Coordinates of C-alpha atoms in Angstrom, one line a residue:
Chain A
X7 CA 149.4 -76.7 -82.6
X8 CA 149.5 -73.1 -83.6
X9 CA 147.8 -71.9 -86.7
X10 CA 151.1 -71.0 -88.4
X11 CA 152.4 -74.5 -87.7
X12 CA 149.2 -76.0 -89.1
X13 CA 149.5 -73.9 -92.2
X14 CA 153.2 -74.8 -92.6
X15 CA 152.3 -78.5 -92.2
X16 CA 149.6 -78.2 -94.9
X17 CA 151.9 -76.3 -97.2
X18 CA 154.7 -78.9 -96.6
X19 CA 152.2 -81.7 -97.4
X20 CA 151.4 -80.1 -100.7
X21 CA 155.0 -79.4 -101.5
X22 CA 156.1 -83.0 -100.8
X23 CA 153.0 -84.4 -102.6
X24 CA 154.0 -82.5 -105.8
X25 CA 157.6 -83.5 -105.3
X26 CA 156.9 -87.3 -105.0
X27 CA 154.2 -87.1 -107.8
X28 CA 156.7 -85.6 -110.2
X29 CA 159.4 -88.0 -109.2
X30 CA 157.0 -91.0 -109.8
X31 CA 156.1 -89.6 -113.2
X32 CA 159.8 -89.1 -114.1
X33 CA 160.7 -92.7 -113.0
X34 CA 157.7 -94.2 -114.8
X35 CA 158.5 -92.3 -118.0
X36 CA 162.2 -93.3 -117.9
X37 CA 161.4 -97.0 -117.3
X38 CA 158.4 -97.2 -119.7
X39 CA 156.0 -98.1 -116.9
X40 CA 152.3 -97.5 -117.4
X41 CA 150.9 -94.7 -115.3
X42 CA 148.9 -96.1 -112.4
X43 CA 145.4 -95.0 -113.2
X44 CA 145.5 -96.4 -116.7
X45 CA 145.6 -99.9 -115.0
X46 CA 142.4 -99.2 -113.0
X47 CA 139.4 -101.4 -114.0
X48 CA 137.1 -99.3 -116.2
Chain B
X21 CA 202.5 -74.9 -96.0
X22 CA 199.3 -72.9 -96.3
X23 CA 195.9 -74.5 -95.5
X24 CA 194.9 -74.2 -99.2
X25 CA 198.1 -75.9 -100.5
X26 CA 197.7 -78.7 -97.9
X27 CA 194.1 -79.4 -98.9
X28 CA 195.1 -79.1 -102.6
X29 CA 197.8 -81.7 -102.2
X30 CA 195.5 -84.0 -100.3
X31 CA 192.8 -83.7 -102.9
X32 CA 195.3 -84.2 -105.7
X33 CA 196.5 -87.4 -104.0
X34 CA 192.9 -88.6 -103.6
X35 CA 192.3 -88.1 -107.3
X36 CA 195.5 -89.6 -108.5
X37 CA 195.1 -92.7 -106.3
X38 CA 191.5 -93.3 -107.3
X39 CA 192.4 -93.2 -111.0
X40 CA 195.9 -94.7 -111.1
X41 CA 195.8 -97.6 -108.7
X42 CA 192.9 -99.5 -110.2
X43 CA 194.4 -99.0 -113.6
X44 CA 197.6 -100.5 -112.3
X45 CA 195.8 -103.5 -111.0
X46 CA 194.1 -104.0 -114.4
X47 CA 197.4 -103.3 -116.2
X48 CA 197.5 -107.0 -117.3
X49 CA 195.0 -105.7 -119.8
X50 CA 198.0 -104.7 -121.9
X51 CA 199.5 -108.1 -121.5
X52 CA 196.1 -109.5 -122.6
X53 CA 196.6 -107.9 -126.0
X54 CA 199.3 -110.6 -126.7
X55 CA 197.7 -113.4 -128.7
X56 CA 196.7 -116.3 -126.5
X57 CA 195.9 -119.8 -127.6
X58 CA 192.2 -120.1 -128.2
X59 CA 191.9 -123.5 -126.5
X60 CA 188.5 -124.4 -125.0
X61 CA 188.2 -124.6 -121.2
X62 CA 189.5 -127.9 -119.8
X63 CA 187.0 -130.7 -119.1
X64 CA 188.3 -132.3 -115.9
X65 CA 187.4 -136.0 -115.1
X66 CA 186.9 -137.5 -111.7
X67 CA 190.6 -138.4 -111.7
X68 CA 191.6 -134.8 -111.8
X69 CA 190.2 -134.1 -108.4
X70 CA 192.2 -135.1 -105.4
X71 CA 190.7 -136.0 -102.0
X72 CA 192.7 -135.6 -98.8
X73 CA 191.9 -138.2 -96.1
X74 CA 188.4 -138.8 -97.3
X75 CA 187.6 -135.2 -96.4
X76 CA 185.0 -133.3 -98.4
X77 CA 187.1 -131.0 -100.7
X78 CA 184.2 -128.6 -101.2
X79 CA 183.4 -128.2 -97.6
X80 CA 187.1 -127.5 -96.8
X81 CA 187.4 -124.9 -99.5
X82 CA 184.0 -123.5 -98.6
X83 CA 185.0 -123.1 -94.9
X84 CA 188.4 -121.5 -95.7
X85 CA 186.9 -119.1 -98.4
X86 CA 184.1 -118.0 -96.1
X87 CA 186.5 -117.4 -93.2
X88 CA 188.9 -115.5 -95.4
X89 CA 186.0 -113.4 -96.7
X90 CA 184.9 -112.5 -93.1
X91 CA 188.4 -111.5 -92.0
X92 CA 189.1 -109.6 -95.3
X93 CA 185.8 -107.8 -95.0
X94 CA 186.7 -106.7 -91.5
X95 CA 190.3 -105.6 -92.2
X96 CA 189.4 -103.8 -95.4
X97 CA 186.4 -102.0 -93.8
X98 CA 188.1 -100.8 -90.6
X99 CA 190.8 -98.6 -92.3
X100 CA 188.1 -97.0 -94.4
X101 CA 186.0 -95.7 -91.5
X102 CA 189.1 -95.1 -89.4
X103 CA 190.3 -92.7 -92.1
X104 CA 186.9 -90.9 -92.0
X105 CA 187.0 -90.6 -88.2
X106 CA 190.6 -89.4 -88.3
X107 CA 189.6 -86.8 -90.9
X108 CA 186.7 -85.7 -88.6
X109 CA 189.2 -85.4 -85.8
X110 CA 191.6 -83.3 -87.9
X111 CA 188.8 -81.0 -89.1
X112 CA 187.1 -80.6 -85.7
X113 CA 190.4 -80.6 -83.8
X114 CA 188.8 -83.0 -81.3
X115 CA 191.4 -85.5 -80.1
X116 CA 188.8 -88.0 -79.0
X117 CA 188.1 -88.9 -82.6
X118 CA 191.8 -89.5 -83.2
X119 CA 192.2 -91.7 -80.2
X120 CA 189.1 -93.7 -81.1
X121 CA 190.3 -94.1 -84.7
X122 CA 193.6 -95.4 -83.4
X123 CA 191.9 -97.9 -81.1
X124 CA 189.8 -99.2 -84.0
X125 CA 193.0 -99.8 -86.0
X126 CA 194.5 -101.6 -83.0
X127 CA 191.7 -104.2 -83.1
X128 CA 192.0 -104.8 -86.8
X129 CA 195.8 -105.3 -86.6
X130 CA 195.4 -108.6 -84.8
X131 CA 192.9 -109.7 -87.4
X132 CA 195.3 -108.9 -90.3
X133 CA 197.7 -111.8 -89.9
X134 CA 194.8 -114.2 -89.5
X135 CA 193.4 -112.9 -92.8
X136 CA 196.7 -113.6 -94.6
X137 CA 197.0 -117.0 -92.9
X138 CA 193.5 -118.2 -93.9
X139 CA 194.0 -116.6 -97.4
X140 CA 197.2 -118.6 -97.8
X141 CA 195.4 -121.8 -96.6
X142 CA 192.6 -121.2 -99.1
X143 CA 195.1 -120.7 -102.0
X144 CA 196.9 -124.0 -101.2
X145 CA 193.6 -125.9 -100.8
X146 CA 192.4 -124.5 -104.2
X147 CA 195.5 -125.5 -106.1
X148 CA 195.7 -128.9 -104.4
X149 CA 192.0 -129.9 -104.6
X150 CA 190.9 -128.0 -107.8
X151 CA 194.1 -127.8 -109.9
X152 CA 192.4 -127.9 -113.3
X153 CA 190.0 -125.0 -112.4
X154 CA 192.9 -123.0 -111.0
X155 CA 195.0 -123.6 -114.0
X156 CA 192.2 -122.3 -116.2
X157 CA 191.6 -119.2 -114.0
X158 CA 195.4 -118.5 -114.1
X159 CA 195.2 -118.6 -117.9
X160 CA 192.3 -116.2 -118.0
X161 CA 193.7 -113.7 -115.5
X162 CA 197.4 -114.2 -116.2
X163 CA 199.6 -111.4 -114.8
X164 CA 196.7 -110.0 -112.8
X165 CA 197.3 -112.7 -110.2
X166 CA 200.9 -111.5 -109.7
X167 CA 199.7 -107.9 -109.4
X168 CA 197.3 -109.2 -106.7
X169 CA 200.3 -110.6 -104.8
X170 CA 202.1 -107.3 -105.2
X171 CA 199.1 -105.4 -104.0
X172 CA 199.0 -107.6 -101.0
X173 CA 202.6 -106.8 -100.2
X174 CA 201.8 -103.1 -100.6
X175 CA 198.7 -103.4 -98.4
X176 CA 200.9 -104.9 -95.6
X177 CA 203.5 -102.1 -96.0
X178 CA 200.9 -99.3 -95.9
X179 CA 199.0 -100.9 -93.0
X180 CA 202.1 -101.2 -90.8
X181 CA 203.3 -97.7 -91.7
X182 CA 199.8 -96.2 -91.1
X183 CA 199.4 -97.9 -87.7
X184 CA 202.9 -97.5 -86.3
X185 CA 203.3 -93.9 -87.5
X186 CA 200.1 -92.8 -85.7
X187 CA 201.8 -91.0 -82.8
X188 CA 204.7 -89.8 -84.9
X189 CA 202.5 -88.1 -87.4
X190 CA 199.7 -86.8 -85.1
X191 CA 199.6 -83.0 -85.4
X192 CA 199.8 -80.2 -88.0
X193 CA 200.9 -81.0 -91.5
X194 CA 202.2 -84.4 -90.4
X195 CA 198.6 -85.4 -89.7
X196 CA 197.8 -84.8 -93.4
X197 CA 200.8 -86.9 -94.4
X198 CA 199.4 -89.6 -92.1
X199 CA 196.0 -89.5 -93.6
X200 CA 197.5 -89.7 -97.1
X201 CA 199.1 -93.0 -96.0
X202 CA 195.7 -94.1 -94.9
X203 CA 194.3 -93.1 -98.2
X204 CA 196.9 -95.1 -100.0
X205 CA 196.1 -98.1 -97.7
X206 CA 192.4 -97.9 -98.5
X207 CA 193.0 -97.5 -102.3
X208 CA 195.2 -100.6 -102.3
X209 CA 192.8 -102.5 -100.1
X210 CA 189.8 -101.6 -102.3
X211 CA 191.8 -102.6 -105.5
X212 CA 192.6 -105.9 -103.9
X213 CA 188.9 -106.5 -103.2
X214 CA 188.0 -105.5 -106.8
X215 CA 190.5 -107.9 -108.2
X216 CA 189.3 -110.8 -106.1
X217 CA 185.7 -109.9 -107.0
X218 CA 186.6 -110.1 -110.6
X219 CA 187.6 -113.7 -110.2
X220 CA 184.5 -114.7 -108.2
X221 CA 182.1 -112.8 -110.6
X222 CA 183.9 -114.3 -113.7
X223 CA 183.0 -117.7 -112.4
X224 CA 179.3 -116.7 -112.3
X225 CA 179.1 -114.6 -115.5
X226 CA 182.2 -115.3 -117.6
X227 CA 183.2 -112.7 -120.3
X228 CA 186.2 -112.4 -122.6
X229 CA 185.7 -116.1 -123.5
X230 CA 183.6 -117.9 -126.1
X231 CA 180.9 -120.6 -125.4
X232 CA 183.6 -123.3 -125.1
X233 CA 185.6 -121.2 -122.6
X234 CA 188.3 -120.4 -125.1
X235 CA 189.9 -117.1 -124.2
X236 CA 188.9 -114.6 -126.9
X237 CA 189.3 -111.3 -125.0
X238 CA 191.7 -109.4 -122.8
X239 CA 192.1 -109.7 -119.1
X240 CA 190.2 -106.5 -118.7
X241 CA 187.3 -108.0 -120.6
X242 CA 187.3 -111.0 -118.2
X243 CA 187.5 -108.6 -115.3
X244 CA 184.7 -106.3 -116.4
X245 CA 182.2 -109.1 -116.5
X246 CA 178.4 -108.3 -116.0
X247 CA 178.3 -109.0 -112.3
X248 CA 181.6 -107.4 -111.3
X249 CA 180.4 -103.9 -110.4
X250 CA 177.2 -105.0 -108.6
X251 CA 179.3 -107.3 -106.5
X252 CA 181.9 -104.5 -105.9
X253 CA 179.3 -102.1 -104.6
X254 CA 177.5 -104.7 -102.6
X255 CA 180.7 -106.0 -100.9
X256 CA 182.0 -102.4 -100.3
X257 CA 178.8 -101.4 -98.4
X258 CA 178.5 -104.7 -96.6
X259 CA 182.1 -104.5 -95.4
X260 CA 181.4 -101.1 -93.8
X261 CA 178.3 -102.4 -92.1
X262 CA 180.2 -105.6 -91.0
X263 CA 183.3 -103.8 -89.8
X264 CA 181.1 -101.4 -87.8
X265 CA 179.2 -104.2 -86.2
X266 CA 182.4 -106.1 -85.1
X267 CA 184.1 -103.1 -83.5
X268 CA 180.7 -102.3 -81.9
X269 CA 180.9 -105.7 -80.2
X270 CA 184.4 -104.9 -79.1
X271 CA 183.2 -101.7 -77.5
X272 CA 180.4 -103.6 -75.8
X273 CA 182.9 -106.2 -74.5
X274 CA 185.1 -103.5 -73.0
X275 CA 182.1 -101.6 -71.7
X276 CA 180.8 -104.6 -69.8
X277 CA 184.2 -105.7 -68.6
X278 CA 185.2 -102.4 -67.1
X279 CA 184.0 -100.8 -63.8
X280 CA 185.5 -97.3 -64.1
X281 CA 183.0 -94.7 -65.1
X282 CA 185.3 -92.8 -67.5
X283 CA 186.3 -96.1 -69.3
X284 CA 182.6 -97.1 -69.6
X285 CA 181.8 -93.6 -71.0
X286 CA 184.6 -94.0 -73.6
X287 CA 183.4 -97.4 -74.7
X288 CA 179.8 -96.3 -74.7
X289 CA 180.7 -93.6 -77.1
X290 CA 182.8 -96.0 -79.2
X291 CA 179.8 -98.4 -79.3
X292 CA 177.5 -95.7 -80.4
X293 CA 179.8 -94.6 -83.2
X294 CA 180.2 -98.2 -84.3
X295 CA 176.5 -98.7 -84.4
X296 CA 176.1 -95.6 -86.5
X297 CA 178.8 -96.8 -88.9
X298 CA 177.0 -100.2 -89.2
X299 CA 173.7 -98.4 -89.9
X300 CA 175.2 -96.1 -92.5
X301 CA 176.7 -99.1 -94.3
X302 CA 173.5 -101.1 -93.9
X303 CA 170.8 -98.6 -95.1
X304 CA 171.8 -98.6 -98.8
X305 CA 172.8 -102.3 -98.7
X306 CA 169.4 -103.8 -99.6
X307 CA 169.3 -101.6 -102.7
X308 CA 172.8 -102.7 -103.7
X309 CA 171.6 -106.3 -103.2
X310 CA 168.6 -105.6 -105.3
X311 CA 170.8 -104.3 -108.1
X312 CA 173.0 -107.4 -107.9
X313 CA 170.0 -109.7 -108.1
X314 CA 168.5 -107.7 -111.0
X315 CA 171.8 -108.0 -112.9
X316 CA 171.9 -111.7 -112.1
X317 CA 168.4 -112.0 -113.7
X318 CA 169.5 -109.8 -116.6
X319 CA 172.5 -112.0 -117.2
X320 CA 170.7 -115.3 -116.9
X321 CA 167.0 -115.8 -116.2
X322 CA 167.8 -119.4 -115.2
X323 CA 170.3 -118.3 -112.6
X324 CA 167.8 -115.7 -111.2
X325 CA 165.1 -118.3 -111.0
X326 CA 167.4 -120.8 -109.3
X327 CA 168.1 -118.1 -106.7
X328 CA 164.6 -116.8 -106.0
X329 CA 162.1 -119.2 -107.5
X330 CA 163.6 -122.6 -106.6
X331 CA 164.7 -124.3 -103.4
X332 CA 167.1 -121.5 -102.6
X333 CA 164.1 -119.1 -102.3
X334 CA 163.4 -120.4 -98.8
X335 CA 166.8 -119.1 -97.8
X336 CA 165.7 -115.6 -98.6
X337 CA 163.1 -116.1 -95.8
X338 CA 166.0 -116.9 -93.4
X339 CA 167.8 -113.9 -94.8
X340 CA 164.7 -111.8 -93.9
X341 CA 164.8 -113.2 -90.3
X342 CA 168.5 -112.3 -90.0
X343 CA 168.1 -108.8 -91.5
X344 CA 165.1 -108.2 -89.3
X345 CA 167.2 -109.3 -86.3
X346 CA 169.9 -106.8 -87.3
X347 CA 167.4 -103.9 -87.7
X348 CA 165.6 -104.7 -84.5
X349 CA 168.9 -104.9 -82.6
X350 CA 170.3 -101.7 -84.1
X351 CA 167.0 -99.9 -83.3
X352 CA 166.8 -101.2 -79.8
X353 CA 170.3 -99.9 -79.1
X354 CA 169.3 -96.5 -80.4
X355 CA 166.1 -96.4 -78.3
X356 CA 168.2 -97.3 -75.2
X357 CA 170.5 -94.4 -76.2
X358 CA 167.7 -92.0 -75.5
X359 CA 168.3 -92.6 -71.8
X360 CA 171.7 -90.9 -72.1
X361 CA 170.1 -87.5 -72.3
X362 CA 167.5 -85.9 -70.0
X363 CA 165.5 -84.7 -73.1
X364 CA 165.5 -88.2 -74.4
X365 CA 162.3 -89.0 -72.5
X366 CA 160.5 -86.5 -74.8
X367 CA 161.0 -89.0 -77.6
X368 CA 160.4 -92.2 -75.7
X369 CA 156.6 -92.2 -76.3
X370 CA 157.3 -92.6 -80.1
X371 CA 159.4 -95.7 -79.6
X372 CA 156.4 -98.0 -79.4
X373 CA 155.1 -96.8 -82.8
X374 CA 158.5 -97.4 -84.4
X375 CA 158.6 -100.8 -82.7
X376 CA 155.2 -101.6 -84.2
X377 CA 156.4 -100.7 -87.7
X378 CA 159.6 -102.7 -87.3
X379 CA 157.8 -105.8 -86.0
X380 CA 155.0 -105.5 -88.6
X381 CA 157.6 -105.1 -91.4
X382 CA 159.6 -108.0 -90.0
X383 CA 156.5 -110.3 -90.1
X384 CA 155.6 -109.3 -93.6
X385 CA 159.1 -109.9 -94.8
X386 CA 159.2 -113.4 -93.3
X387 CA 155.9 -114.4 -94.8
X388 CA 156.6 -117.1 -97.5
X389 CA 154.8 -117.1 -100.8
X390 CA 155.0 -120.8 -101.8
X391 CA 154.4 -123.3 -98.9
X392 CA 155.6 -126.8 -98.8
X393 CA 152.4 -128.6 -97.9
X394 CA 150.9 -132.1 -97.6
X395 CA 147.7 -132.9 -99.6
X396 CA 145.7 -132.6 -96.4
X397 CA 147.1 -129.2 -95.6
X398 CA 146.3 -128.0 -99.1
X399 CA 142.7 -129.2 -98.6
X400 CA 142.5 -127.5 -95.2
X401 CA 143.9 -124.3 -96.7
X402 CA 141.7 -124.4 -99.7
X403 CA 144.6 -124.0 -102.1
X404 CA 148.4 -123.7 -102.2
X405 CA 148.4 -120.2 -100.9
X406 CA 146.9 -118.7 -97.8
X407 CA 143.9 -116.5 -98.6
X408 CA 144.9 -113.6 -96.4
X409 CA 148.6 -114.0 -95.9
X410 CA 149.4 -115.2 -99.5
X411 CA 149.5 -111.7 -101.0
X412 CA 152.1 -110.7 -98.3
X413 CA 154.5 -113.3 -99.7
X414 CA 155.3 -111.5 -103.0
X415 CA 157.8 -108.7 -103.6
X416 CA 155.5 -105.6 -103.6
X417 CA 154.6 -106.3 -99.9
X418 CA 158.2 -107.1 -99.0
X419 CA 159.4 -104.0 -100.7
X420 CA 157.0 -101.9 -98.7
X421 CA 158.1 -103.6 -95.5
X422 CA 161.8 -103.2 -96.1
X423 CA 161.6 -99.6 -97.1
X424 CA 159.5 -98.7 -94.1
X425 CA 161.9 -100.5 -91.8
X426 CA 164.8 -98.5 -93.2
X427 CA 162.9 -95.2 -93.0
X428 CA 162.0 -95.9 -89.3
X429 CA 165.5 -97.0 -88.5
X430 CA 166.6 -93.6 -89.7
X431 CA 163.9 -92.0 -87.6
X432 CA 165.3 -93.8 -84.5
X433 CA 168.7 -92.3 -85.2
X434 CA 167.2 -88.9 -85.9
X435 CA 165.4 -88.9 -82.5
X436 CA 168.7 -89.6 -80.7
X437 CA 170.4 -86.9 -82.7
X438 CA 167.8 -84.4 -81.6
X439 CA 167.7 -85.6 -78.0
X440 CA 170.6 -83.5 -76.9
X441 CA 169.9 -80.4 -79.1
X442 CA 167.5 -77.6 -78.8
X443 CA 167.0 -75.7 -82.1
X444 CA 167.4 -72.0 -81.8
X445 CA 166.5 -70.9 -85.3
X446 CA 163.4 -68.9 -85.8
X447 CA 161.9 -71.3 -88.3
X448 CA 162.3 -74.4 -86.0
X449 CA 158.5 -75.1 -85.8
X450 CA 157.9 -74.8 -89.5
X451 CA 161.1 -76.8 -90.2
X452 CA 159.8 -79.6 -88.0
X453 CA 156.4 -79.5 -89.8
X454 CA 158.3 -79.8 -93.1
X455 CA 160.2 -82.9 -91.9
X456 CA 157.0 -84.5 -90.5
X457 CA 155.2 -83.9 -93.9
X458 CA 158.2 -85.4 -95.7
X459 CA 157.9 -88.6 -93.7
X460 CA 154.1 -88.7 -94.2
X461 CA 154.1 -88.2 -97.9
X462 CA 157.3 -90.3 -98.5
X463 CA 155.8 -93.3 -96.6
X464 CA 152.5 -92.9 -98.5
X465 CA 154.4 -93.0 -101.7
X466 CA 156.2 -96.2 -100.6
X467 CA 152.8 -97.7 -100.0
X468 CA 151.3 -96.5 -103.2
X469 CA 154.2 -97.8 -105.3
X470 CA 153.8 -101.2 -103.6
X471 CA 150.1 -101.3 -104.4
X472 CA 150.9 -100.3 -108.0
X473 CA 153.2 -103.4 -108.0
X474 CA 150.2 -105.6 -107.2
X475 CA 148.3 -104.3 -110.2
X476 CA 151.0 -104.8 -112.8
X477 CA 152.8 -107.8 -114.3
X478 CA 156.2 -108.9 -113.0
X479 CA 158.3 -106.7 -115.2
X480 CA 156.6 -103.6 -113.9
X481 CA 156.7 -104.9 -110.3
X482 CA 160.5 -104.6 -110.5
X483 CA 160.2 -101.1 -112.0
X484 CA 157.8 -100.1 -109.2
X485 CA 160.5 -100.7 -106.6
X486 CA 162.5 -97.8 -108.0
X487 CA 160.2 -95.0 -106.7
X488 CA 160.1 -96.8 -103.4
X489 CA 163.9 -96.8 -103.1
X490 CA 164.1 -93.2 -104.2
X491 CA 161.4 -92.3 -101.7
X492 CA 163.4 -93.9 -98.9
X493 CA 166.6 -92.2 -99.9
X494 CA 164.8 -88.9 -100.3
X495 CA 163.4 -89.1 -96.8
X496 CA 166.9 -89.9 -95.4
X497 CA 168.7 -87.2 -97.4
X498 CA 166.2 -84.4 -97.1
X499 CA 165.4 -85.0 -93.4
X500 CA 169.2 -85.1 -92.7
X501 CA 169.8 -81.8 -94.6
X502 CA 166.9 -80.0 -92.9
X503 CA 168.0 -81.2 -89.5
X504 CA 171.6 -80.2 -90.2
X505 CA 170.5 -76.6 -90.8
X506 CA 167.8 -76.5 -88.2
X507 CA 170.2 -77.7 -85.4
X508 CA 173.3 -75.8 -86.6
X509 CA 174.3 -73.6 -83.7
X510 CA 171.7 -75.3 -81.5
X511 CA 171.8 -75.3 -77.7
X512 CA 173.4 -78.5 -76.6
X513 CA 172.4 -80.5 -73.5
X514 CA 174.7 -83.0 -71.7
X515 CA 175.0 -86.5 -73.1
X516 CA 175.7 -88.8 -70.2
X517 CA 178.0 -91.3 -72.0
X518 CA 178.1 -94.6 -70.0
X519 CA 174.5 -94.2 -68.8
X520 CA 173.4 -97.3 -70.7
X521 CA 171.8 -100.5 -69.7
X522 CA 173.6 -103.8 -69.9
X523 CA 170.9 -105.1 -72.1
X524 CA 171.7 -102.5 -74.7
X525 CA 175.2 -103.8 -75.0
X526 CA 173.9 -107.3 -75.8
X527 CA 172.2 -105.7 -78.8
X528 CA 175.7 -104.8 -80.0
X529 CA 176.7 -108.4 -79.7
X530 CA 173.7 -109.5 -81.7
X531 CA 174.8 -107.4 -84.7
X532 CA 178.1 -109.2 -85.7
X533 CA 176.6 -112.6 -85.0
X534 CA 173.6 -112.0 -87.3
X535 CA 175.8 -110.3 -89.9
X536 CA 178.3 -113.2 -89.9
X537 CA 175.5 -115.8 -90.3
X538 CA 173.9 -113.7 -93.0
X539 CA 177.1 -113.3 -95.0
X540 CA 177.7 -117.1 -94.8
X541 CA 174.2 -117.8 -95.9
X542 CA 174.3 -115.4 -98.8
X543 CA 177.7 -116.7 -99.8
X544 CA 176.3 -120.2 -100.0
X545 CA 173.4 -118.9 -102.2
X546 CA 175.8 -117.0 -104.5
X547 CA 178.0 -120.0 -105.0
X548 CA 175.1 -122.4 -105.5
X549 CA 173.8 -120.3 -108.4
X550 CA 176.6 -121.9 -110.5
X551 CA 174.9 -125.3 -109.9
X552 CA 177.2 -127.9 -111.5
X553 CA 179.6 -125.5 -113.1
X554 CA 182.9 -124.3 -112.0
X555 CA 182.6 -121.4 -114.4
X556 CA 179.0 -121.0 -115.4
X557 CA 178.1 -122.6 -118.7
X558 CA 181.8 -122.8 -119.7
X559 CA 183.6 -125.2 -117.4
X560 CA 181.7 -128.1 -115.9
X561 CA 182.4 -129.3 -112.3
X562 CA 183.0 -133.1 -112.6
X563 CA 183.9 -133.6 -109.0
X564 CA 181.8 -136.0 -106.8
X565 CA 180.3 -132.9 -105.2
X566 CA 179.0 -131.2 -108.3
X567 CA 175.5 -130.5 -106.9
X568 CA 173.9 -127.8 -104.7
X569 CA 174.3 -128.8 -101.1
X570 CA 171.0 -129.5 -99.3
X571 CA 169.7 -126.7 -97.1
X572 CA 170.2 -128.8 -94.0
X573 CA 173.9 -129.5 -94.9
X574 CA 174.5 -125.9 -95.8
X575 CA 172.9 -124.8 -92.6
X576 CA 175.2 -127.0 -90.6
X577 CA 178.3 -125.8 -92.5
X578 CA 177.6 -122.1 -92.3
X579 CA 176.7 -122.4 -88.6
X580 CA 180.0 -124.1 -87.8
X581 CA 181.9 -121.4 -89.9
X582 CA 180.0 -118.7 -88.0
X583 CA 180.8 -120.2 -84.6
X584 CA 184.5 -120.6 -85.6
X585 CA 184.7 -117.0 -86.7
X586 CA 183.1 -115.8 -83.5
X587 CA 185.6 -117.8 -81.5
X588 CA 188.4 -116.2 -83.5
X589 CA 187.0 -112.7 -83.0
X590 CA 186.7 -113.2 -79.3
X591 CA 190.4 -114.3 -79.3
X592 CA 191.2 -111.1 -81.3
X593 CA 189.3 -108.9 -78.7
X594 CA 191.1 -110.7 -75.9
X595 CA 194.5 -110.0 -77.6
X596 CA 193.6 -106.3 -78.1
X597 CA 192.6 -105.9 -74.4
X598 CA 195.7 -107.9 -73.4
X599 CA 197.9 -105.4 -75.3
X600 CA 196.4 -102.6 -73.2
X601 CA 196.9 -104.4 -69.9
X602 CA 200.0 -103.6 -67.8
X603 CA 200.9 -105.6 -64.7
X604 CA 201.5 -103.5 -61.6
X605 CA 205.0 -103.9 -60.2
X606 CA 204.5 -105.8 -56.9
X607 CA 208.0 -104.8 -55.5
X608 CA 207.7 -101.2 -56.6
X609 CA 211.1 -101.4 -58.3
X610 CA 209.9 -99.5 -61.4
X611 CA 209.2 -96.4 -59.3
X612 CA 212.4 -96.8 -57.3
X613 CA 214.4 -97.2 -60.6
X614 CA 212.8 -94.2 -62.1
X615 CA 213.6 -92.0 -59.1
X616 CA 217.2 -93.1 -58.7

C-alpha cells in the first residue's frame, strides 16, 4: 500500500469515526437513551 | 412535445395519482360522517358458525386467504418493478430492458386470473362460514368495500391495457403514455392493497369503535388504525422481494431448460436482475418488520408478548432459519456471478470471509434464548440458559448478526458491480480507502451498539437498535454513492452472460420457496396474535376453533399451502413458456402459403 493510500485510509477512518459518533449521540439524545460510558461500572 | 413538457406531464400525473387515488379509496370517510347506530359488536354463538361437510372452517379460510395473499403479492409487485425497468429502458434507450419488462409482465398475466379466482373463493368462504363477523366488518367499512370492488375492476382494465398496448405504444412520446398507464395500474394496485390492509389491521388494532365495538368514528378512523401503516410498508417491501424471487425462479427455469447460448445469456441476465430486485426489496424489510413489531408492542404489550415471549417465540427461530436461507442463497448466486467476468477472480478470495460472516450471523440468529428442557437437562446445563450460548439468544446479539448479514450481502453485490468495471478517476485509490474505512467503522458501530444493548434495560435495548439500522443504511447508501461516482465513465470489461453454473440456478429456486414458506409462517403468527378474538378485544370468536393452532398443526397447514402455491407457480411458468412455443409446420405449408 502506498503512503498516500495509507494516509487516505487513516483520514477516512477518522472521518467515519466522527460521523458515526455524532450520529450515535444524535440518536441517543432524540430517544432519551443514556450515553454509553455513564453505564460503565465505576 | 418537447422533452421538458413530456417530463412535466409525466411528473404531474405521478403527483396527482399519488394524492388523488388513495383519497378516492378512502372517500367513504365522507359517508362515515352520516350518523350510524352505535350498537355494540355482535356476540356470535356456536349456532352462528356454519360447518361444511365436517371440514375445518378456519383451515379452509386460512388456506384460501394465504393463497390469495401469495398471488396478490406477486401480481401487485411485478407491475411495480416492471415500470421501473421500463423507465430505465426509456431513459437509457436500451431495448433489452423493455423486452425484459414485457416478459416479466407476461408471467404475471397468467397469475392474475388465479388471484381473482382465489380472492372470490375467499370472499364466499368468509361470508358463508363467518357471516356475523363479515356483517360487522361491512358495517364498519361500509361503502369502502364497494370502492374496493370498483378498484378491482379498474385494476383489471389498467392491467390489460398496459399489457396489450406494449407493442403499440413502444417508442417516442407513446412510450410515456404507456408508462403513465403503468403508473395508473400501480397506483390502483397499491390502493387496493392499502384498503385490504386496513381491514386486516383493524381486526388486530381496532379504532373508530368503542370498547364494546360500537362504531363511534368514521370509516377513515377505522382505516387509519395503529397498525395500518406499518403493515402497508412491510407488505409493500415484501411484495417487491417476493415478486423478484418468483420471476428469478422463472428465469432459472428457462435458463436450465434451454440449450441455445443466446437464450441462456438472456435468461441469465433476467435471473441476475430478478435477484437484485429481490435483494433491494429484502434489505430494508427487517427494519420494516421491526417497526411493525414495535408498533404491535406499543398498541398492546400483551399482544407483543404473545408474539415474542410466548409459544410463538419459537417460530421466530424458524423465521431466522428461513431468512438465513434466503440470504445465503442470494449471496451464493452473487458469488457464482463473479465467474461471468474475467476480473471476477480478483474478488473471489474475499468470498470465504463473507461466507464466514453469513454463516456466523446465521448461527447467532438461530440460537434460542429460552430452552424447553427436562429437569435432567436443566441439571446437566446448570440452569435454564446455556452459559456461553445463552447471551446469544437475546436481541442485541441477533441485531448485530442481522445487520452484519445485510451489510455483507450488499458487499457481495458491490463486488459483482465492480467486477466488470475499471475505475479511471484519479482519486480511485483514495475513494476505495474511503469505502473500506466506511465498512470498518460502520461494522464496529453495529457491534458497539449491540454491546450497549447488553448493558441497558429492555427499553434501551430497543432504542440501541436504531443506531445499528442507521449504520447499515449509511454503509449501503454512502458506499453506493461513492461507487457511482468512482465508476462513472469507467472502463468496462465483458460480462459473459450465460457463463453460470447449474448450481447457481438452484439458488434462484431456493428463494421463492423460502419466501413463500416464510410468508405463510409469519401470516400464521400475525393472525394468531388475535388469540380468541375476531376483532381484538372487541368481538370474540365463539367458533369451535377459537384458539391458537398448535405449532405442529400450523406447520402442516403452512407446508401444504406452500406446496400448493409452488405447484400453481410451476403451472404458471409452464403456461408462460407454452405461450412462447410455436410448432414447426411439418408439411411446410406455411412457407408455401406465404410465398404464393
